[in-house]
mmCIF file of C-alpha atoms in Angstrom:
data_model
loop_
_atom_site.group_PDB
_atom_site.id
_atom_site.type_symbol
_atom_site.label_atom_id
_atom_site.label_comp_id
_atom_site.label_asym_id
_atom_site.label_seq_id
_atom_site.Cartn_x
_atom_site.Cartn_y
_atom_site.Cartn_z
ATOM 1 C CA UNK A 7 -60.021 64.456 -13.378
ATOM 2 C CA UNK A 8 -62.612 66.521 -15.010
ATOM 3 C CA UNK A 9 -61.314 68.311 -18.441
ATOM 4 C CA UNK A 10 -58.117 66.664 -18.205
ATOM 5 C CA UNK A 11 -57.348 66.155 -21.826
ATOM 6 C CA UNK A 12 -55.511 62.132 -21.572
ATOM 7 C CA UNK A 13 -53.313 63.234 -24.179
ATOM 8 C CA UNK A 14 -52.653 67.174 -22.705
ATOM 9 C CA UNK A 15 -49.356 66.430 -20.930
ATOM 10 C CA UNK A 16 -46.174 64.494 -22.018
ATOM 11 C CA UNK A 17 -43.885 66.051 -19.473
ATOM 12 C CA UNK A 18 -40.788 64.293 -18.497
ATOM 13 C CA UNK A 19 -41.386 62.241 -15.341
ATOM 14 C CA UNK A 20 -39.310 60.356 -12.975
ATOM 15 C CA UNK A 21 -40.802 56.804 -11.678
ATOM 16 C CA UNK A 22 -41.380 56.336 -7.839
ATOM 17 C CA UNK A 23 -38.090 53.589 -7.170
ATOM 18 C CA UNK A 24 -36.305 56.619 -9.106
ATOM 19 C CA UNK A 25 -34.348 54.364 -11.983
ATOM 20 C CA UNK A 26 -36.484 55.417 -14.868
ATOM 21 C CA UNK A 27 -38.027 58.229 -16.554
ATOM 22 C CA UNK A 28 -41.063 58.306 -18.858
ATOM 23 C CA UNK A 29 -43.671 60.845 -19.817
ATOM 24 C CA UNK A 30 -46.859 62.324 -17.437
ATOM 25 C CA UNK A 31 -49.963 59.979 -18.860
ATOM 26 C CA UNK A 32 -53.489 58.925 -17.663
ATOM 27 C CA UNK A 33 -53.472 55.184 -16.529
ATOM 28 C CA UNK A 34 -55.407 53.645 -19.132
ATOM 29 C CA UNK A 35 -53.651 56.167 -21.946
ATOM 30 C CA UNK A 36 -50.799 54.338 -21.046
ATOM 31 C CA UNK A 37 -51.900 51.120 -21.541
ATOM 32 C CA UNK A 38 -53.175 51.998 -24.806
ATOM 33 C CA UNK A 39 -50.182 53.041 -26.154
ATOM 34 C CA UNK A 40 -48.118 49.608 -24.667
ATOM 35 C CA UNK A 41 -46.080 51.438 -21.889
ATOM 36 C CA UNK A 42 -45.588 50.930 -18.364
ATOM 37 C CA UNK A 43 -46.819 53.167 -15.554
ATOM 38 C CA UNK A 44 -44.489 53.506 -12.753
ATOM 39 C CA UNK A 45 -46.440 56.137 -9.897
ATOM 40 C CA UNK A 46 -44.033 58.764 -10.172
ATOM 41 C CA UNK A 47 -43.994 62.546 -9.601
ATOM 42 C CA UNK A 48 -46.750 63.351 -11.915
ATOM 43 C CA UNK A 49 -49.360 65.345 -11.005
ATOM 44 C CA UNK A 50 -53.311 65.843 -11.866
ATOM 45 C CA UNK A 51 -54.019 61.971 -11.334
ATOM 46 C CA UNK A 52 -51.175 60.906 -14.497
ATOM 47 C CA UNK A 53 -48.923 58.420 -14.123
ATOM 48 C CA UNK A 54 -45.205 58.040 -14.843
ATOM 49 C CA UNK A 55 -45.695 56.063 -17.971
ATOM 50 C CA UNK A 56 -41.946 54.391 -19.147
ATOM 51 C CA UNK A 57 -42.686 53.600 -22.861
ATOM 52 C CA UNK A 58 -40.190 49.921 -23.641
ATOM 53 C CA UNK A 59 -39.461 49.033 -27.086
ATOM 54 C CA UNK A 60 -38.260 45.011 -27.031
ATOM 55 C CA UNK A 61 -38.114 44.712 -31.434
ATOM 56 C CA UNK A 62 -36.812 45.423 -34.242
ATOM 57 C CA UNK A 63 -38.098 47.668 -36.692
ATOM 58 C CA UNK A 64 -40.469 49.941 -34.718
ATOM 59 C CA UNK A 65 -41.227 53.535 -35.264
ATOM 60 C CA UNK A 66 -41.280 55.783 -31.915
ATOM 61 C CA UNK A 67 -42.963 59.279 -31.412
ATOM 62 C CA UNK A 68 -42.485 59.301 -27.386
ATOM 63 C CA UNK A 69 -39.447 60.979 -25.331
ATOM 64 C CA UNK A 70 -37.721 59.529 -22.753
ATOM 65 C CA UNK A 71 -38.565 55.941 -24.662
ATOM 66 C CA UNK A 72 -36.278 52.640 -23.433
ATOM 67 C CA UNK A 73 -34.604 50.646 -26.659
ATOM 68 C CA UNK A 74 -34.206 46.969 -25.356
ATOM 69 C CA UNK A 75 -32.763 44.374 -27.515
ATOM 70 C CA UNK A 76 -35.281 41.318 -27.767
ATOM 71 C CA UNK A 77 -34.665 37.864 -26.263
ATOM 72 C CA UNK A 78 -33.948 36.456 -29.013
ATOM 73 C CA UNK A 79 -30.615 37.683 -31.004
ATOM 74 C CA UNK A 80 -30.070 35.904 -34.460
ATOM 75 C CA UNK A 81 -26.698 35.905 -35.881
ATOM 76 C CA UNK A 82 -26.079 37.959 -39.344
ATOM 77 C CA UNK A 83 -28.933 40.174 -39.312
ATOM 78 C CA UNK A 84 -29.808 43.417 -38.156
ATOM 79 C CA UNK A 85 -31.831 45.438 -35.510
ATOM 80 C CA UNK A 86 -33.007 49.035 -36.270
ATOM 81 C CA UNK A 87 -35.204 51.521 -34.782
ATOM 82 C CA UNK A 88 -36.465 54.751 -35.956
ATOM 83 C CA UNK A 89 -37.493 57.986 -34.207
ATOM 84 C CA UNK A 90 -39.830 59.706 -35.813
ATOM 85 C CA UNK A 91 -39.869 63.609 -35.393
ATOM 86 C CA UNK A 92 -42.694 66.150 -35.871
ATOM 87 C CA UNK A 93 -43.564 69.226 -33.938
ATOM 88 C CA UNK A 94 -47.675 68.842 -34.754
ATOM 89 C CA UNK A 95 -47.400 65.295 -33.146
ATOM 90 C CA UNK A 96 -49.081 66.074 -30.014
ATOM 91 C CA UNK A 97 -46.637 63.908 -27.974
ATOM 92 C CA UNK A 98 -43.654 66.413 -29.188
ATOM 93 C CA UNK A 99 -45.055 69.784 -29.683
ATOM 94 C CA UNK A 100 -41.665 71.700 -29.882
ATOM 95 C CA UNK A 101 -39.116 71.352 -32.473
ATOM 96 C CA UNK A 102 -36.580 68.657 -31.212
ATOM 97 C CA UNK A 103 -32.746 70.029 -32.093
ATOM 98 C CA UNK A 104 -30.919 67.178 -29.944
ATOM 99 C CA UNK A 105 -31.586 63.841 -29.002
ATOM 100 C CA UNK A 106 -29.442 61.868 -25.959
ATOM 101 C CA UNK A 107 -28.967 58.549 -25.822
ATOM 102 C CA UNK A 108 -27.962 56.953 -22.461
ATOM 103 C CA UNK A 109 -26.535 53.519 -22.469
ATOM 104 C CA UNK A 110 -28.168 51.494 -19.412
ATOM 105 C CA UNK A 111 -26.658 48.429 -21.070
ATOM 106 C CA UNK A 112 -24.631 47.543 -24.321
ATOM 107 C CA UNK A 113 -22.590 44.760 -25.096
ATOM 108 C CA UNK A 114 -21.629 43.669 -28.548
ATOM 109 C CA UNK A 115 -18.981 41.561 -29.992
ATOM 110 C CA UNK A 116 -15.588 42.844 -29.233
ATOM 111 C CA UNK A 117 -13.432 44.474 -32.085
ATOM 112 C CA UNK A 118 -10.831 42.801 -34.342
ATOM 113 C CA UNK A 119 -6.946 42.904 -33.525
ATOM 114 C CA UNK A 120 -6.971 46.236 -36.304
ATOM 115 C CA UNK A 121 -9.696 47.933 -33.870
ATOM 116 C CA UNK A 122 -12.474 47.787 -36.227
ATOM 117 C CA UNK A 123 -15.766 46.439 -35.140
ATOM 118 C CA UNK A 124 -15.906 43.603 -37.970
ATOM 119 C CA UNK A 125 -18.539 41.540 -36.549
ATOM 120 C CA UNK A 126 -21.001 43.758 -34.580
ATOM 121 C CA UNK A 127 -21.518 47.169 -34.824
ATOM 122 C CA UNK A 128 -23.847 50.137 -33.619
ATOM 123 C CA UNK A 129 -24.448 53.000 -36.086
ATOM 124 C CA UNK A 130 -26.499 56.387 -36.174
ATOM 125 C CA UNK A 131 -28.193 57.727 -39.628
ATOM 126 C CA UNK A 132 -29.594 61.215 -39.818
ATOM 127 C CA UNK A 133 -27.451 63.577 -36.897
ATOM 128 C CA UNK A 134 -25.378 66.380 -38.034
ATOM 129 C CA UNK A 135 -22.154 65.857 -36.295
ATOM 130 C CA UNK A 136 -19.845 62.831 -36.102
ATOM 131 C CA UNK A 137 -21.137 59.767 -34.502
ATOM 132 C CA UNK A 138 -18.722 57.317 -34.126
ATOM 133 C CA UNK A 139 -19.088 53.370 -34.424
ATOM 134 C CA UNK A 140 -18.945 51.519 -31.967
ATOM 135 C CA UNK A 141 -19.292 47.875 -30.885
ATOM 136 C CA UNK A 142 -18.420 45.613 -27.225
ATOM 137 C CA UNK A 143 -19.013 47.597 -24.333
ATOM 138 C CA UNK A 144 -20.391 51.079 -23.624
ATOM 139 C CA UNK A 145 -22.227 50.555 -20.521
ATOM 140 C CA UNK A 146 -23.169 54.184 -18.375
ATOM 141 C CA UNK A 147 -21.833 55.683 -21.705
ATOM 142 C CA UNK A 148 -24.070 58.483 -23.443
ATOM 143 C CA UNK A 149 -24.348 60.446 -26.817
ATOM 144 C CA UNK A 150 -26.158 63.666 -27.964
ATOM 145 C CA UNK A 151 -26.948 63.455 -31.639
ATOM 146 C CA UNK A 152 -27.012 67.146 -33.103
ATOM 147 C CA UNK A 153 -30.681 67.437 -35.757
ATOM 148 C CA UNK A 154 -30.511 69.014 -39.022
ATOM 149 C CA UNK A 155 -33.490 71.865 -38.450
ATOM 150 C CA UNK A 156 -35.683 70.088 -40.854
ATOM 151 C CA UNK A 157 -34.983 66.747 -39.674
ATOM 152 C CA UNK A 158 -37.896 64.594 -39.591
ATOM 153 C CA UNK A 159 -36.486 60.777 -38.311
ATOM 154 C CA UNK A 160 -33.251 59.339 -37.044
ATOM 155 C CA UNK A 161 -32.297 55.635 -37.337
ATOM 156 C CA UNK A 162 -30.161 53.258 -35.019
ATOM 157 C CA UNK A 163 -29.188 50.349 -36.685
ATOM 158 C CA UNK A 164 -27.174 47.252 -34.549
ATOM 159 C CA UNK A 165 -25.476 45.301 -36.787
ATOM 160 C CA UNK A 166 -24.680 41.488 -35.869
ATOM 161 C CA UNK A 167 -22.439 39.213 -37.555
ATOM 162 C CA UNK A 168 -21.366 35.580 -36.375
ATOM 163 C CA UNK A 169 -20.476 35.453 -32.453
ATOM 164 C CA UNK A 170 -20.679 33.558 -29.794
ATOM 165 C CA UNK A 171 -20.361 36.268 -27.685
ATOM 166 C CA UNK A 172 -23.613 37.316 -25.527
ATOM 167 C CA UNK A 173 -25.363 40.566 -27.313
ATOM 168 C CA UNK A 174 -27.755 42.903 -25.447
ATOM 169 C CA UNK A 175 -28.443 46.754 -24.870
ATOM 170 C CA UNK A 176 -30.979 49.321 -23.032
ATOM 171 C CA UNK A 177 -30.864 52.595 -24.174
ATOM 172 C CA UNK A 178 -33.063 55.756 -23.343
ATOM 173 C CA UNK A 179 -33.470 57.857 -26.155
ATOM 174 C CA UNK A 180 -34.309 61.159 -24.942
ATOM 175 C CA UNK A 181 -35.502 64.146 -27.065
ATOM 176 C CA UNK A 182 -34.245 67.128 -25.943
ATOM 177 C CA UNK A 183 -36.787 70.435 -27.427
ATOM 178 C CA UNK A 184 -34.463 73.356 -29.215
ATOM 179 C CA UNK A 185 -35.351 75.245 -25.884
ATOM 180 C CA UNK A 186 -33.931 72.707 -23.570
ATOM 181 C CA UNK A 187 -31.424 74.013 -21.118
ATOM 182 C CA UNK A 188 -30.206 70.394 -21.426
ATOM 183 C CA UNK A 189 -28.855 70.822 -25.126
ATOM 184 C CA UNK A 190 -25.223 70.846 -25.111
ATOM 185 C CA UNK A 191 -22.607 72.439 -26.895
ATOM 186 C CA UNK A 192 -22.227 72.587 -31.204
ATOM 187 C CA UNK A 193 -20.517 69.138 -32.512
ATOM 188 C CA UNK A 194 -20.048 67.670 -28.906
ATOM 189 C CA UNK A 195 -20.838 64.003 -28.674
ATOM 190 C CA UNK A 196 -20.661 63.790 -24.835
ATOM 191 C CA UNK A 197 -21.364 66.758 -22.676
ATOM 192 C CA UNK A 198 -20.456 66.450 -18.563
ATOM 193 C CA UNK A 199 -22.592 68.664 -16.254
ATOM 194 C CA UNK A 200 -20.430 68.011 -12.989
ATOM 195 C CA UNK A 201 -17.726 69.572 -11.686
ATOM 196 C CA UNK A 202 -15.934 66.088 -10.790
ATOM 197 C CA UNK A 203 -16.289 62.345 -12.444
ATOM 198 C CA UNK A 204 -14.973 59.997 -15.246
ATOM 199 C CA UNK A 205 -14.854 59.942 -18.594
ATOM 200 C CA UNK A 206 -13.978 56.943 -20.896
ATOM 201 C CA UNK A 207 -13.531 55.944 -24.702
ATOM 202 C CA UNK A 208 -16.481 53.429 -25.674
ATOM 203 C CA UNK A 209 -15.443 50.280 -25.285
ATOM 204 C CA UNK A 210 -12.677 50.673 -22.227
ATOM 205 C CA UNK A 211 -12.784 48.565 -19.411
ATOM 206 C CA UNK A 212 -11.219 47.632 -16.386
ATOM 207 C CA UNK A 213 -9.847 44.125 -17.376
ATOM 208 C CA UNK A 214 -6.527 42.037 -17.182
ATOM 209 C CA UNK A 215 -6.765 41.185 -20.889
ATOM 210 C CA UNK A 216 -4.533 43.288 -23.057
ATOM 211 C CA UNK A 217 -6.664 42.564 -26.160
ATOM 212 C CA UNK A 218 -7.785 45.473 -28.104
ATOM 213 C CA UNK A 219 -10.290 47.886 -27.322
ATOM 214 C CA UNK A 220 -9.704 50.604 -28.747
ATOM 215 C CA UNK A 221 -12.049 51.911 -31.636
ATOM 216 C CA UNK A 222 -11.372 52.327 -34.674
ATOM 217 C CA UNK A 223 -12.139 55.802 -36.688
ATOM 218 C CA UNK A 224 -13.348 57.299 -33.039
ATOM 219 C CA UNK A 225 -13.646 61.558 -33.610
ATOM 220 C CA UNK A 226 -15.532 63.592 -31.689
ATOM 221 C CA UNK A 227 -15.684 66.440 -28.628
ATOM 222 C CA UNK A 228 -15.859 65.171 -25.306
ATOM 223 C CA UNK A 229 -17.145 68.523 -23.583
ATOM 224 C CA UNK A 230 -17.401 69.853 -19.864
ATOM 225 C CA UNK A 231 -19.861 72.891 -18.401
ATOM 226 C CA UNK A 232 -18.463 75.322 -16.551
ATOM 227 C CA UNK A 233 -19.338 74.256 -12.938
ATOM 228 C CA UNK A 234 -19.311 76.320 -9.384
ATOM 229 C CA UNK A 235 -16.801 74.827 -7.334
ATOM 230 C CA UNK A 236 -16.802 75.828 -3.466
ATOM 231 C CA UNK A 237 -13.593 77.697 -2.161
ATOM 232 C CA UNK A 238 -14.160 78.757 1.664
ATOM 233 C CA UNK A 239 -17.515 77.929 1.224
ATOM 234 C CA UNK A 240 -18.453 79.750 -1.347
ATOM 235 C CA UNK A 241 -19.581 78.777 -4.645
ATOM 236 C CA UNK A 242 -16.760 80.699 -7.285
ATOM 237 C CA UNK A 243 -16.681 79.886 -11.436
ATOM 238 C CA UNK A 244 -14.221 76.962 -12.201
ATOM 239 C CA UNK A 245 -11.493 78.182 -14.194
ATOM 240 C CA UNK A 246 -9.482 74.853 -14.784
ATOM 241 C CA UNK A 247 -10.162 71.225 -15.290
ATOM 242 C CA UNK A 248 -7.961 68.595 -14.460
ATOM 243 C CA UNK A 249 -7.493 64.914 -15.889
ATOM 244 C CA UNK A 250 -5.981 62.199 -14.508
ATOM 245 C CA UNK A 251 -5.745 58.324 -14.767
ATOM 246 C CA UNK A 252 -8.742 56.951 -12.931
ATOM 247 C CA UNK A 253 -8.124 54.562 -10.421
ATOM 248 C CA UNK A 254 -7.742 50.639 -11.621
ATOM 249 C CA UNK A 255 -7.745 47.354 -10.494
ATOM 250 C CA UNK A 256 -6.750 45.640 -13.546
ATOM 251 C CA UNK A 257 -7.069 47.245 -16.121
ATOM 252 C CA UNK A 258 -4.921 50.542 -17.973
ATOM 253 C CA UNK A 259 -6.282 53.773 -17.613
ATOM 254 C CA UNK A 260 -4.438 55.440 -20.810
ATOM 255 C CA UNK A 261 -3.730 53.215 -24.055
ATOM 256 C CA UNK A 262 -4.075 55.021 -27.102
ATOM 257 C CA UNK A 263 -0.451 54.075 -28.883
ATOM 258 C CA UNK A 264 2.885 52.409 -28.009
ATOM 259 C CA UNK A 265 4.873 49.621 -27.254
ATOM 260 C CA UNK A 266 5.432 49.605 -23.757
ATOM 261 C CA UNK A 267 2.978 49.600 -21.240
ATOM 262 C CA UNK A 268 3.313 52.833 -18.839
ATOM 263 C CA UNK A 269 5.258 55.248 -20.913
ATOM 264 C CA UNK A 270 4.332 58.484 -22.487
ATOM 265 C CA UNK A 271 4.170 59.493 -26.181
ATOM 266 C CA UNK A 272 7.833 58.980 -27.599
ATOM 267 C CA UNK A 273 10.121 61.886 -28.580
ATOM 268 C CA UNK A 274 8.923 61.565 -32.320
ATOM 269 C CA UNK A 275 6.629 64.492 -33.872
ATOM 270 C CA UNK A 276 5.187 61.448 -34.899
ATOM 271 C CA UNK A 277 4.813 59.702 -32.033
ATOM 272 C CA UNK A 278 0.868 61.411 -31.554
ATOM 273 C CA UNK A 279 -0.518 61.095 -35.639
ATOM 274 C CA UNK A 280 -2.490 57.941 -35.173
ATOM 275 C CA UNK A 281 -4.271 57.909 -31.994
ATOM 276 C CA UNK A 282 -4.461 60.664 -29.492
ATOM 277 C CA UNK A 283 -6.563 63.292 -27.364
ATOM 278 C CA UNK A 284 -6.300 66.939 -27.691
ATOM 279 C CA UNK A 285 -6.663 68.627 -24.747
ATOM 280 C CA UNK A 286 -6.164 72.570 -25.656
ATOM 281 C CA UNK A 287 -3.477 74.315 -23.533
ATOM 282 C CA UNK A 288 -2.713 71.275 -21.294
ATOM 283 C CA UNK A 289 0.675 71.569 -18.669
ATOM 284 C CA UNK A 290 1.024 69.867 -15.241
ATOM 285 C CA UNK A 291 -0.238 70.234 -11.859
ATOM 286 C CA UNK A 292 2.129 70.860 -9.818
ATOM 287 C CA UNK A 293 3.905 72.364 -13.092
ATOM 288 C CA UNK A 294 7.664 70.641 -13.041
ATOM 289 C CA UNK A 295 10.629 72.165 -15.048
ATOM 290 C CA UNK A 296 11.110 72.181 -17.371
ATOM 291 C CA UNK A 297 7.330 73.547 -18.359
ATOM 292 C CA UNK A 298 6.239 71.644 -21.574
ATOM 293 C CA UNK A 299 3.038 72.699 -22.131
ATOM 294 C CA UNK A 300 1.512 70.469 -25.154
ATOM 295 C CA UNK A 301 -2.094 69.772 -26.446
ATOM 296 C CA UNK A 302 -1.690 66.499 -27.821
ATOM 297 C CA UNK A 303 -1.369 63.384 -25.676
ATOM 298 C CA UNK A 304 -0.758 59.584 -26.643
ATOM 299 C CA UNK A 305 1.177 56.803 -25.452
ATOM 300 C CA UNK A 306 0.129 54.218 -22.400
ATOM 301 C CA UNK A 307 0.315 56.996 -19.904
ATOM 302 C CA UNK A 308 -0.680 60.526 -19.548
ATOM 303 C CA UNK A 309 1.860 62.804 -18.918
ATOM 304 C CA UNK A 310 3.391 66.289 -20.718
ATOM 305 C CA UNK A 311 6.919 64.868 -20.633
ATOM 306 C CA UNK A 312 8.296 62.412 -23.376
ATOM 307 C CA UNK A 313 9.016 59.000 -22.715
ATOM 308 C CA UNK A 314 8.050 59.584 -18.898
ATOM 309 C CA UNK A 315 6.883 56.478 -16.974
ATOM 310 C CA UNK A 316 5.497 58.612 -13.877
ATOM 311 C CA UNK A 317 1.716 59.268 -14.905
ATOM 312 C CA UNK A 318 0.737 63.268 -14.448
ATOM 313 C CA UNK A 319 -2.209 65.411 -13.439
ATOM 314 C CA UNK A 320 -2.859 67.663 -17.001
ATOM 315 C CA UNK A 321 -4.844 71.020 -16.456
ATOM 316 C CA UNK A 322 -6.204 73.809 -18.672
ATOM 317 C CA UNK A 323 -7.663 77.149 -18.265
ATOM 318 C CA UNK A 324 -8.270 77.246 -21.913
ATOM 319 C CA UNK A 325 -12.339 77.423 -22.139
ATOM 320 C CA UNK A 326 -14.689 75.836 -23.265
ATOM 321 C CA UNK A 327 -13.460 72.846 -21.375
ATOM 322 C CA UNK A 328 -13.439 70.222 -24.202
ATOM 323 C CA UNK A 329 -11.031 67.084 -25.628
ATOM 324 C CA UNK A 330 -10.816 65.691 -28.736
ATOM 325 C CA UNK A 331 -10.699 62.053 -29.369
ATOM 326 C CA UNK A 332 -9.422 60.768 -32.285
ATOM 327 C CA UNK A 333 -8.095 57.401 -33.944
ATOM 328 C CA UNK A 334 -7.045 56.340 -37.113
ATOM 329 C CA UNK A 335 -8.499 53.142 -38.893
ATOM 330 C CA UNK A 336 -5.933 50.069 -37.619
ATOM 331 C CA UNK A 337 -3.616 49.176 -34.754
ATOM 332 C CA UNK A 338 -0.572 48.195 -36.871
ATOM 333 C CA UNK A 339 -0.759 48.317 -40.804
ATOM 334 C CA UNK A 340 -0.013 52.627 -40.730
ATOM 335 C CA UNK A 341 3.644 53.811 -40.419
ATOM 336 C CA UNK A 342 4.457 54.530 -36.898
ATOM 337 C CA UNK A 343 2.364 51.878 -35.759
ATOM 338 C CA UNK A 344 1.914 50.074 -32.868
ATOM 339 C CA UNK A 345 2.898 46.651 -31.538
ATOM 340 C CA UNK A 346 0.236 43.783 -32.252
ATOM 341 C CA UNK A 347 1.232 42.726 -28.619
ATOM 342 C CA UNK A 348 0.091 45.336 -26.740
ATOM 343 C CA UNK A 349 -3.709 45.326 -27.691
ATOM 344 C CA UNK A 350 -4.579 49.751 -27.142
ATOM 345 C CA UNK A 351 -7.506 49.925 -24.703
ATOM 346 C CA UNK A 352 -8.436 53.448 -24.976
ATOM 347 C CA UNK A 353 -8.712 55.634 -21.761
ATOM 348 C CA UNK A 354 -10.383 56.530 -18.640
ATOM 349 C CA UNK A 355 -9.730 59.750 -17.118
ATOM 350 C CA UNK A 356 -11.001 61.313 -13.761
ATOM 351 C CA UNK A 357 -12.575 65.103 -14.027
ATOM 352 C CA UNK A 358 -11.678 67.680 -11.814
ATOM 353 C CA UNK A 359 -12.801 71.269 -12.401
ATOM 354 C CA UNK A 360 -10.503 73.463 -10.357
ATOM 355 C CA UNK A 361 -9.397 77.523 -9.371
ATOM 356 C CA UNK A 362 -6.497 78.163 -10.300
#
């Protein structure tokens, strides 16, 4: 242990059981500074120190820091947090251009019949592109917040209103250093680094209630990295991605507009102006006749015909692999709206990156 400066290494660590990351620390170092140290894969005698935040109002320096709402919630009042950034703090060092949030666990009150998140809400101050917000459930969800270059804090602010509905939330606030190969792409909110998965609008869930869950005012890029996929054995540049309805118990996989449950954006230009997803150059796999290739996509089910009610696989080779998500700001005051009895739930879409 001799010459080890206690405060020389903040490295990223993983804890020994594997579910948590912190920063490389000495023991005692750790203590001192009210974290938690887990073992881990540190080397030089440090620790795996997981730094936990449980209040409101506190100012963190550290990465990889856990944001857990405290056991006791009060009605009409607020919870904040700020991270504070500064390249001479010895725990940063580096500029910091991005920072990720992972949600481990987040649950507010649901949104109003319009969409909007009247009664609880979770909001971000101080990133360059759009954040949206959001409110009821975003668990396994994640966001990278894009810095300003002279950025010096950040704020996340929970809102809470009057609900009897139970609120809580974990969230790892990462910092990612301008040289990070983990940044990810200009003005994308959520960035996937497989070649397969699931991706979902905040808030969706697999549920029998038709209610809505849909956000209001969502807009942002949902973006993909260019994976190897494995043809023959060998790994080969993906030069598609595929979407498709994830698989349900309960719950719809595709509700952005409509009045029927299981049909496609109607014939209307129209039909797509409120809520939607772009997906640039999308057509189906297997292609059918006739070809209608389309980028925007609405309605309770996807698919690139009108008024179908036989869900499709969509595909692109149009690169970057990205979607945008947007919505307006109500389920049924704009023209063209939809019906207060089918609540819109938002989506959830299986990934495939494919060659064609």
């Amino acid at each position: 242990m001799r010459n080890v400066n206690p405060l020389s290494n903040f490295m990223p660590c993983l804890s020994t059981n594997a579910e948590e990351m912190g920063i490389c620390l000495l023991a005692p170092v750790c203590t001192y500074y009210g974290g938690r140290s887990t073992g881990g894969d540190c080397r030089m005698g440090l620790t795996c120190c997981v730094n936990e935040i449980t209040s409101c109002g506190p100012l963190i320096t550290f990465n990889n820091t856990y944001w857990q709402s405290p056991a006791v919630i009060s009605s009409e009042s607020s919870c904040g947090l700020t991270v504070k950034l500064d390249q001479y703090l010895m725990e940063q060092r580096k500029p910091v251009c991005q920072i990720r949030l992972d949600f481990q666990a987040f649950s507010l009150a649901q949104p109003n019949t319009e969409s909007v998140c009247n009664i609880d809400s979770f909001q971000v101050a101080g990133a360059l592109n759009k954040i949206p917000i959001i409110c009821g459930d975003a668990n396994g969800q994640h966001m990278y917040l894009m810095l300003p270059r002279a950025s010096t804090s950040v704020q996340l602010v929970m809102t809470l209103g009057t609900s009897s509905s139970p609120r809580y939330w974990r969230i790892k606030i990462a910092m990612l250093p301008c040289d990070s190969e983990f940044l990810a792409p200009e003005d994308c909110l959520q960035y996937f680094t497989t070649s397969t998965g699931s991706v979902m609008t905040f808030n969706w869930m697999d549920t029998t209630s038709r209610a809505t869950r849909q956000l209001a005012s969502q807009d942002y890029y949902i973006c993909f990295r260019t994976e190897l996929v494995n043809r023959q054995s060998s790994g080969q540049v993906a030069t598609m991605l595929c979407l498709s309805h994830c698989q349900v118990a309960n719950g719809q996989p595709f509700s952005l507009s409509g009045r029927v449950e299981a049909r496609s954006q109607r014939l209307e230009s129209s039909s797509c102006a409120n809520d939607y997803v772009v997906f640039p150059g999308g057509f189906s796999f297997p292609m059918t006749e006739p070809v209608n290739q389309r980028d925007r996509f609405c309605g309770t089910l996807l698919s690139q015909m009108d008024e179908a009610d036989t869900q499709q696989t969509i595909c692109s080779t149009a690169k970057p692999f990205r979607l945008l998500y947007r919505t307006n700001g109500d389920e049924t005051l704009t023209p063209s709206s939809d019906s207060p009895q089918l609540g819109n739930q938002g989506f959830c879409l299986s990934f495939e990156q494919k060659l064609t």
